[in-house]
Amino acid sequence: MIMRDKGTVRLEAGTFNHEVINALWDQGYVTTTGACSCVGMAGPALGGGHGHLQGHHGLISDNLVSMRLVLANGTAITVDENTNVDLWWALRGAGHNFGVVTSFEMRIHPREGLERWYCRTYVFTHDKLERLFEELISFQEDSLPNTVVAGHFGGYAMDPTFSTTEAIISWVFVFSGSQNDAAPFLRPFDRLEPIATFDQSTMYPSLPDVLGSGLDSELCAASKAHIVSTTGLTAFNVTSQRQIYELYNKNVARHPSLRNARVLHEGYSTEAVRKVPAESSAYAFRDERLLMYFDAILEPGQEGLEEFTKQWAHETRDLWNKGQPERLSTTYVNYAFGDESVESLYGYEPWRLERLRALKAQYDPHNKFRYYNPIVSMTALNTKDEL
């Protein structure tokens, strides 16, 4: 339900991104959503929620106004900046740990200025890898503060159109504007002599389809087993990127049936995200600029490759993290596989976990909500009970 006088919309918990995007668009509005059409709105919001509008309006969680929450004891409460304010802080970044959200209210924004979007995709062979990432480092520093640049996304994958023996490198740049707006930002990448380029202009609701995250994409295919790993970075390390590329080729050569694996890099604009004080919510990593993601889909009959693929995923994550040795590893909670440390999920500052654990003890003392990246594990709870 759109509430024009308040500039908000109220959504039920089961609402999907594509439903929100299309319904608001028809009424002249947008709001922050995830980038993938088939994902729900509430789940990503509880872990922060990255998306194509975050350079303009912040994370999904930054646009929440209120939530209705059912606690472990069955009580239904309202949570907002004036009511249950301690939970308001916790739900925006670590919300999976505290209850069931049944509905929520979000800010909406006029769609003017965000109607037309332009994307250019480049395809490179591996000999351009070092030069590409050097240019991406400069692009990240110089261009993303400009809100015309919505982000850049790319990675390594097998594509028989270009090669059957080596992964190709593809990279797409996304702009909330026209091709002319984008041209100055793209000149350094044009000079790298890609083997192919693809240009497409679209309206905002169709952007997921253009970027391969629409309802008909492989990402949205049902009943698939994904082996993933992830980490967050502030900058690329060129040496690590070469090592990850060589590891990819080596492992696909060893097990060709894993050629659908992908090494992905997401660089959303962080302009509006960084303007929100870090201490204002449980989302801990506003300084990050890049989300890394390894994803391999195991088809039926490939169960015997599960451990090998997990090891590959972990090695890829380790190489990313070794590229920033001065920085502790971090995990975007909505991409987590489940074997990451609680500090990497919710922050290394001691006060963050102390506050979250105190709230957990208050609102869910029996740890009913522990199935998705828990603050308190069942093992820890049992140990405490025994003491």
Coordinates of C-alpha atoms in Angstrom, one line a residue:
M1 CA 0.0 0.0 0.0
I2 CA 1.5 3.4 -1.1
M3 CA 1.1 6.2 1.4
R4 CA 1.8 9.3 -0.7
D5 CA 1.3 11.7 2.1
K6 CA 4.1 10.0 4.1
G7 CA 6.3 9.1 1.1
T8 CA 6.3 5.4 2.1
V9 CA 4.9 2.1 1.1
R10 CA 3.8 -0.8 3.3
L11 CA 4.7 -4.3 2.2
E12 CA 3.9 -7.8 3.3
A13 CA 6.9 -9.9 4.2
G14 CA 6.6 -12.3 1.3
T15 CA 6.8 -9.5 -1.3
F16 CA 9.5 -10.1 -4.1
N17 CA 11.8 -7.5 -5.6
H18 CA 10.2 -7.5 -9.0
E19 CA 6.7 -7.0 -7.6
V20 CA 7.8 -4.0 -5.7
I21 CA 9.8 -2.5 -8.6
N22 CA 6.9 -2.8 -11.1
A23 CA 4.1 -1.7 -8.7
L24 CA 6.0 1.4 -7.6
W25 CA 7.1 2.2 -11.1
D26 CA 3.6 2.3 -12.4
Q27 CA 2.7 4.9 -9.7
G28 CA 5.8 7.0 -10.4
Y29 CA 8.1 5.8 -7.6
V30 CA 11.1 3.7 -6.8
T31 CA 12.6 2.3 -3.7
T32 CA 15.8 0.4 -2.8
T33 CA 15.6 -3.3 -3.6
G34 CA 18.0 -6.1 -4.2
A35 CA 19.5 -6.6 -7.7
C36 CA 17.9 -10.0 -8.3
S37 CA 14.3 -10.1 -9.3
C38 CA 13.3 -13.4 -7.6
V39 CA 14.6 -12.5 -4.1
G40 CA 12.3 -11.3 -1.4
M41 CA 12.5 -7.8 0.0
A42 CA 12.4 -8.5 3.8
G43 CA 15.3 -11.0 4.0
P44 CA 17.9 -8.9 2.3
A45 CA 16.8 -5.8 4.3
L46 CA 17.5 -7.6 7.6
G47 CA 21.1 -8.0 6.5
G48 CA 21.5 -4.6 4.9
G49 CA 20.5 -5.1 1.3
H50 CA 22.6 -4.0 -1.6
G51 CA 21.1 -2.9 -4.9
H52 CA 21.4 -0.6 -8.0
L53 CA 19.8 2.4 -6.3
Q54 CA 22.1 2.4 -3.2
G55 CA 24.3 5.2 -4.7
H56 CA 21.2 7.4 -4.7
H57 CA 19.3 6.2 -1.6
G58 CA 21.4 3.8 0.5
L59 CA 20.8 0.2 1.4
I60 CA 17.4 -1.4 1.7
S61 CA 17.7 -1.2 5.5
D62 CA 18.5 2.5 5.3
N63 CA 15.1 3.1 3.8
L64 CA 13.1 1.1 6.4
V65 CA 10.6 3.2 8.4
S66 CA 9.0 0.5 10.6
M67 CA 8.5 -3.2 11.0
R68 CA 6.0 -5.5 12.5
L69 CA 7.8 -8.3 14.3
V70 CA 6.7 -11.5 15.9
L71 CA 9.1 -12.5 18.8
A72 CA 10.0 -16.0 19.9
N73 CA 7.4 -15.9 22.6
G74 CA 4.6 -15.1 20.1
T75 CA 4.2 -11.4 20.9
A76 CA 3.7 -9.1 17.9
I77 CA 5.3 -5.7 18.2
T78 CA 6.0 -2.6 16.2
V79 CA 9.7 -1.7 15.8
D80 CA 10.8 1.8 14.6
E81 CA 13.0 4.7 15.5
N82 CA 10.7 5.6 18.4
T83 CA 9.3 2.2 19.5
N84 CA 11.6 -0.7 20.7
V85 CA 14.5 1.4 19.5
D86 CA 17.1 -1.2 20.6
L87 CA 15.6 -3.8 18.3
W88 CA 15.4 -1.1 15.6
W89 CA 19.1 -0.9 15.6
A90 CA 19.6 -4.7 15.6
L91 CA 17.0 -5.5 12.9
R92 CA 18.8 -3.4 10.3
G93 CA 21.8 -5.7 9.7
A94 CA 21.3 -8.7 12.0
G95 CA 17.6 -9.0 11.9
H96 CA 17.4 -12.7 11.1
N97 CA 18.3 -13.4 14.7
F98 CA 15.3 -11.7 16.5
G99 CA 12.0 -12.8 15.1
V100 CA 9.7 -13.0 12.1
V101 CA 8.9 -9.8 10.2
T102 CA 5.3 -9.9 9.0
S103 CA 5.2 -6.5 7.3
F104 CA 7.3 -3.4 7.0
E105 CA 7.2 0.2 5.8
M106 CA 9.8 1.8 3.5
R107 CA 10.5 5.2 2.1
I108 CA 9.7 5.7 -1.6
H109 CA 11.3 8.1 -4.0
P110 CA 10.0 9.8 -7.2
R111 CA 11.3 8.0 -10.2
E112 CA 12.2 11.2 -12.1
G113 CA 15.9 11.1 -13.1
L114 CA 16.0 7.3 -12.8
E115 CA 14.0 6.3 -15.8
R116 CA 16.7 5.6 -18.4
W117 CA 19.7 3.3 -17.7
Y118 CA 22.6 2.4 -19.9
C119 CA 24.8 -0.7 -19.7
R120 CA 28.0 -1.6 -21.5
T121 CA 29.5 -5.1 -21.3
Y122 CA 33.1 -5.8 -22.2
V123 CA 34.6 -9.2 -22.9
F124 CA 38.4 -9.6 -22.4
T125 CA 40.9 -12.4 -22.8
H126 CA 43.2 -13.2 -19.9
D127 CA 46.1 -11.2 -21.2
K128 CA 44.2 -8.1 -20.4
L129 CA 43.6 -9.1 -16.8
E130 CA 46.3 -7.0 -15.1
R131 CA 45.5 -3.8 -17.1
L132 CA 41.8 -4.3 -16.6
F133 CA 42.1 -4.5 -12.8
E134 CA 44.5 -1.5 -12.7
E135 CA 41.9 0.5 -14.5
L136 CA 39.1 -0.8 -12.2
I137 CA 41.1 0.3 -9.2
S138 CA 41.2 3.9 -10.7
F139 CA 37.6 3.7 -11.7
Q140 CA 36.6 2.7 -8.2
E141 CA 38.4 5.6 -6.7
D142 CA 37.5 8.3 -9.2
S143 CA 34.1 7.5 -10.6
L144 CA 31.8 5.8 -8.1
P145 CA 31.3 8.9 -6.0
N146 CA 29.4 10.1 -9.1
T147 CA 25.8 8.9 -8.8
V148 CA 25.4 8.5 -12.6
V149 CA 27.6 5.4 -12.1
A150 CA 25.4 2.8 -10.4
G151 CA 28.1 0.2 -10.3
H152 CA 30.3 -2.3 -12.2
F153 CA 30.0 -6.1 -12.1
G154 CA 32.1 -8.8 -13.7
G155 CA 34.1 -11.9 -13.4
Y156 CA 35.5 -15.1 -14.8
A157 CA 33.4 -17.8 -16.4
M158 CA 33.6 -20.4 -19.2
D159 CA 31.9 -19.2 -22.4
P160 CA 32.3 -21.5 -25.5
T161 CA 31.4 -18.6 -27.7
F162 CA 34.9 -17.3 -27.1
S163 CA 36.9 -20.2 -25.7
T164 CA 36.4 -23.8 -24.7
T165 CA 39.7 -24.0 -22.7
E166 CA 40.1 -20.8 -20.8
A167 CA 37.7 -18.6 -18.8
I168 CA 36.9 -15.3 -20.4
I169 CA 36.7 -12.1 -18.4
S170 CA 33.4 -10.1 -18.8
W171 CA 32.6 -6.8 -17.1
V172 CA 29.5 -4.7 -17.2
F173 CA 29.2 -1.0 -16.2
V174 CA 25.8 0.3 -15.2
F175 CA 24.8 4.0 -15.4
S176 CA 21.6 5.8 -14.3
G177 CA 21.7 7.9 -17.4
S178 CA 22.4 7.9 -21.2
Q179 CA 25.2 6.5 -23.3
N180 CA 26.6 10.0 -23.6
D181 CA 26.6 10.3 -19.8
A182 CA 28.6 7.1 -19.6
A183 CA 31.1 7.8 -22.3
P184 CA 33.7 9.6 -20.3
F185 CA 33.9 6.9 -17.7
L186 CA 34.3 4.1 -20.2
R187 CA 37.1 5.5 -22.4
P188 CA 39.9 3.7 -20.3
F189 CA 38.2 0.4 -20.9
D190 CA 37.6 1.0 -24.6
R191 CA 41.4 1.4 -24.9
L192 CA 42.0 -2.1 -23.5
E193 CA 40.8 -3.6 -26.9
P194 CA 38.1 -6.0 -25.7
I195 CA 37.3 -8.9 -28.0
A196 CA 33.6 -7.9 -27.8
T197 CA 31.3 -5.2 -26.4
F198 CA 27.6 -5.1 -25.9
D199 CA 25.5 -1.9 -25.3
Q200 CA 22.0 -1.7 -24.1
S201 CA 19.7 1.0 -22.9
T202 CA 16.7 0.1 -20.8
M203 CA 14.1 1.4 -18.4
Y204 CA 14.8 0.8 -14.7
P205 CA 12.2 -2.1 -14.2
S206 CA 14.0 -4.1 -17.0
L207 CA 17.5 -3.7 -15.6
P208 CA 17.6 -7.1 -13.9
D209 CA 16.8 -8.8 -17.2
V210 CA 19.6 -6.9 -18.9
L211 CA 22.1 -7.8 -16.2
G212 CA 21.3 -11.5 -16.0
S213 CA 19.4 -11.4 -12.7
G214 CA 15.8 -11.4 -14.0
L215 CA 13.2 -14.0 -13.3
D216 CA 14.3 -16.2 -16.2
S217 CA 18.0 -16.1 -15.3
E218 CA 20.1 -19.0 -14.1
L219 CA 20.3 -17.1 -10.7
C220 CA 16.6 -17.5 -10.3
A221 CA 16.4 -21.2 -11.4
A222 CA 14.7 -23.3 -8.7
S223 CA 16.0 -26.3 -6.9
K224 CA 19.7 -25.8 -7.6
A225 CA 22.4 -26.6 -5.1
H226 CA 24.9 -23.7 -4.9
I227 CA 28.4 -23.9 -3.4
V228 CA 29.4 -20.3 -2.6
S229 CA 32.0 -18.2 -0.8
T230 CA 32.2 -14.5 -0.3
T231 CA 34.1 -11.7 1.2
G232 CA 34.1 -7.9 1.1
L233 CA 37.0 -5.7 -0.1
T234 CA 37.8 -2.0 -0.2
A235 CA 40.0 -2.4 -3.3
F236 CA 41.2 -5.1 -5.8
N237 CA 44.6 -6.7 -5.6
V238 CA 45.8 -7.4 -9.1
T239 CA 48.1 -10.3 -8.1
S240 CA 45.3 -12.1 -6.2
Q241 CA 43.0 -11.6 -9.2
R242 CA 45.5 -13.4 -11.5
Q243 CA 45.9 -16.2 -9.0
I244 CA 42.1 -16.7 -8.7
Y245 CA 41.8 -16.7 -12.5
E246 CA 44.5 -19.4 -12.8
L247 CA 42.9 -21.5 -10.0
Y248 CA 39.6 -21.3 -11.9
N249 CA 41.1 -22.7 -15.1
K250 CA 43.0 -25.4 -13.3
N251 CA 39.9 -26.7 -11.5
V252 CA 37.7 -26.6 -14.6
A253 CA 40.3 -28.5 -16.5
R254 CA 40.4 -31.1 -13.7
H255 CA 36.6 -31.4 -13.5
P256 CA 35.0 -30.1 -16.7
S257 CA 31.5 -30.7 -15.4
L258 CA 32.1 -27.7 -13.1
R259 CA 32.4 -25.3 -16.0
N260 CA 29.3 -23.5 -14.9
A261 CA 31.2 -22.1 -11.8
R262 CA 31.6 -18.3 -11.8
V263 CA 33.9 -15.9 -10.0
L264 CA 31.9 -12.7 -9.5
H265 CA 32.8 -9.2 -8.4
E266 CA 30.2 -6.6 -7.5
G267 CA 31.0 -2.9 -7.2
Y268 CA 27.8 -1.0 -6.3
S269 CA 28.0 2.8 -5.8
T270 CA 28.4 3.5 -2.1
E271 CA 27.8 7.3 -2.2
A272 CA 24.6 7.3 -0.2
V273 CA 25.6 4.2 1.9
R274 CA 28.6 6.0 3.3
K275 CA 26.6 9.0 4.4
V276 CA 24.7 6.9 7.0
P277 CA 26.6 6.8 10.3
A278 CA 28.1 3.3 10.8
E279 CA 27.0 3.1 14.5
S280 CA 23.3 3.8 13.6
S281 CA 22.5 0.2 12.7
A282 CA 23.9 -3.4 13.1
Y283 CA 25.1 -3.3 9.5
A284 CA 28.9 -3.0 10.2
F285 CA 30.7 -2.6 6.9
R286 CA 29.9 0.7 5.2
D287 CA 33.5 1.3 4.3
E288 CA 33.5 -1.6 1.8
R289 CA 33.3 -1.0 -1.9
L290 CA 33.4 -4.5 -3.4
L291 CA 31.5 -7.7 -2.8
M292 CA 33.2 -10.9 -4.0
Y293 CA 31.3 -14.0 -4.7
F294 CA 32.2 -17.5 -5.9
D295 CA 29.3 -19.6 -7.1
A296 CA 29.2 -23.2 -8.5
I297 CA 26.0 -25.0 -9.1
L298 CA 26.0 -28.8 -8.5
E299 CA 23.7 -30.6 -10.8
P300 CA 22.0 -33.9 -9.9
G301 CA 24.6 -36.6 -10.0
Q302 CA 27.5 -34.3 -9.0
E303 CA 27.2 -34.9 -5.2
G304 CA 30.7 -36.5 -5.3
L305 CA 32.2 -33.1 -6.2
E306 CA 30.8 -31.3 -3.3
E307 CA 33.9 -31.3 -1.1
F308 CA 36.2 -30.5 -4.0
T309 CA 34.0 -27.5 -4.9
K310 CA 33.8 -26.3 -1.3
Q311 CA 37.6 -26.4 -1.2
W312 CA 37.8 -24.4 -4.4
A313 CA 35.3 -21.9 -3.0
H314 CA 37.4 -21.5 0.2
E315 CA 40.7 -21.2 -1.7
T316 CA 39.2 -18.4 -3.8
R317 CA 38.0 -16.6 -0.8
D318 CA 41.4 -16.9 0.9
L319 CA 43.1 -15.4 -2.2
W320 CA 40.8 -12.4 -2.1
N321 CA 41.5 -11.9 1.6
K322 CA 45.3 -12.4 1.2
G323 CA 45.1 -9.5 -1.3
Q324 CA 44.3 -7.2 1.7
P325 CA 46.5 -8.6 4.4
E326 CA 46.1 -5.4 6.5
R327 CA 42.4 -6.0 6.8
L328 CA 40.3 -8.5 8.7
S329 CA 38.0 -10.6 6.5
T330 CA 34.4 -9.6 6.3
T331 CA 31.2 -11.3 5.1
Y332 CA 28.0 -9.8 3.7
V333 CA 25.5 -11.8 5.7
N334 CA 23.1 -12.3 2.8
Y335 CA 25.8 -14.0 0.8
A336 CA 27.3 -16.1 3.6
F337 CA 27.8 -19.9 3.2
G338 CA 27.6 -20.6 7.0
D339 CA 31.2 -21.3 7.9
E340 CA 32.3 -17.7 8.5
S341 CA 33.1 -16.2 11.9
V342 CA 30.4 -14.3 13.7
E343 CA 32.8 -11.3 13.8
S344 CA 33.2 -11.3 10.0
L345 CA 29.4 -11.2 9.7
Y346 CA 28.4 -8.6 12.3
G347 CA 31.6 -6.6 13.0
Y348 CA 34.9 -6.7 14.8
E349 CA 34.3 -3.8 17.1
P350 CA 33.6 -5.5 20.5
W351 CA 30.7 -3.2 21.3
R352 CA 28.7 -4.5 18.3
L353 CA 28.6 -8.2 19.3
E354 CA 28.2 -7.3 23.0
R355 CA 25.1 -5.3 22.1
L356 CA 23.7 -7.9 19.8
R357 CA 24.2 -10.7 22.3
A358 CA 22.6 -8.7 25.1
L359 CA 19.6 -8.1 22.9
K360 CA 19.5 -11.7 21.9
A361 CA 19.4 -12.7 25.6
Q362 CA 16.6 -10.3 26.2
Y363 CA 14.3 -11.0 23.2
D364 CA 15.2 -14.6 22.3
P365 CA 16.7 -16.2 25.4
H366 CA 16.2 -19.8 24.1
N367 CA 17.7 -19.0 20.7
K368 CA 14.7 -20.0 18.6
F369 CA 16.0 -17.9 15.7
R370 CA 19.4 -19.5 15.1
Y371 CA 19.1 -21.0 11.6
Y372 CA 20.6 -18.3 9.5
N373 CA 24.0 -17.0 10.4
P374 CA 23.3 -16.9 14.2
I375 CA 24.8 -14.5 16.6
V376 CA 24.6 -17.2 19.3
S377 CA 25.2 -20.8 18.1
M378 CA 23.2 -23.7 19.6
T379 CA 26.5 -25.2 20.9
A380 CA 27.2 -22.0 22.8
L381 CA 23.7 -21.9 24.2
N382 CA 23.9 -25.5 25.4
T383 CA 27.3 -24.9 27.0
K384 CA 25.9 -21.9 28.9
D385 CA 22.9 -23.9 30.1
E386 CA 25.1 -26.7 31.3
L387 CA 27.2 -24.2 33.3

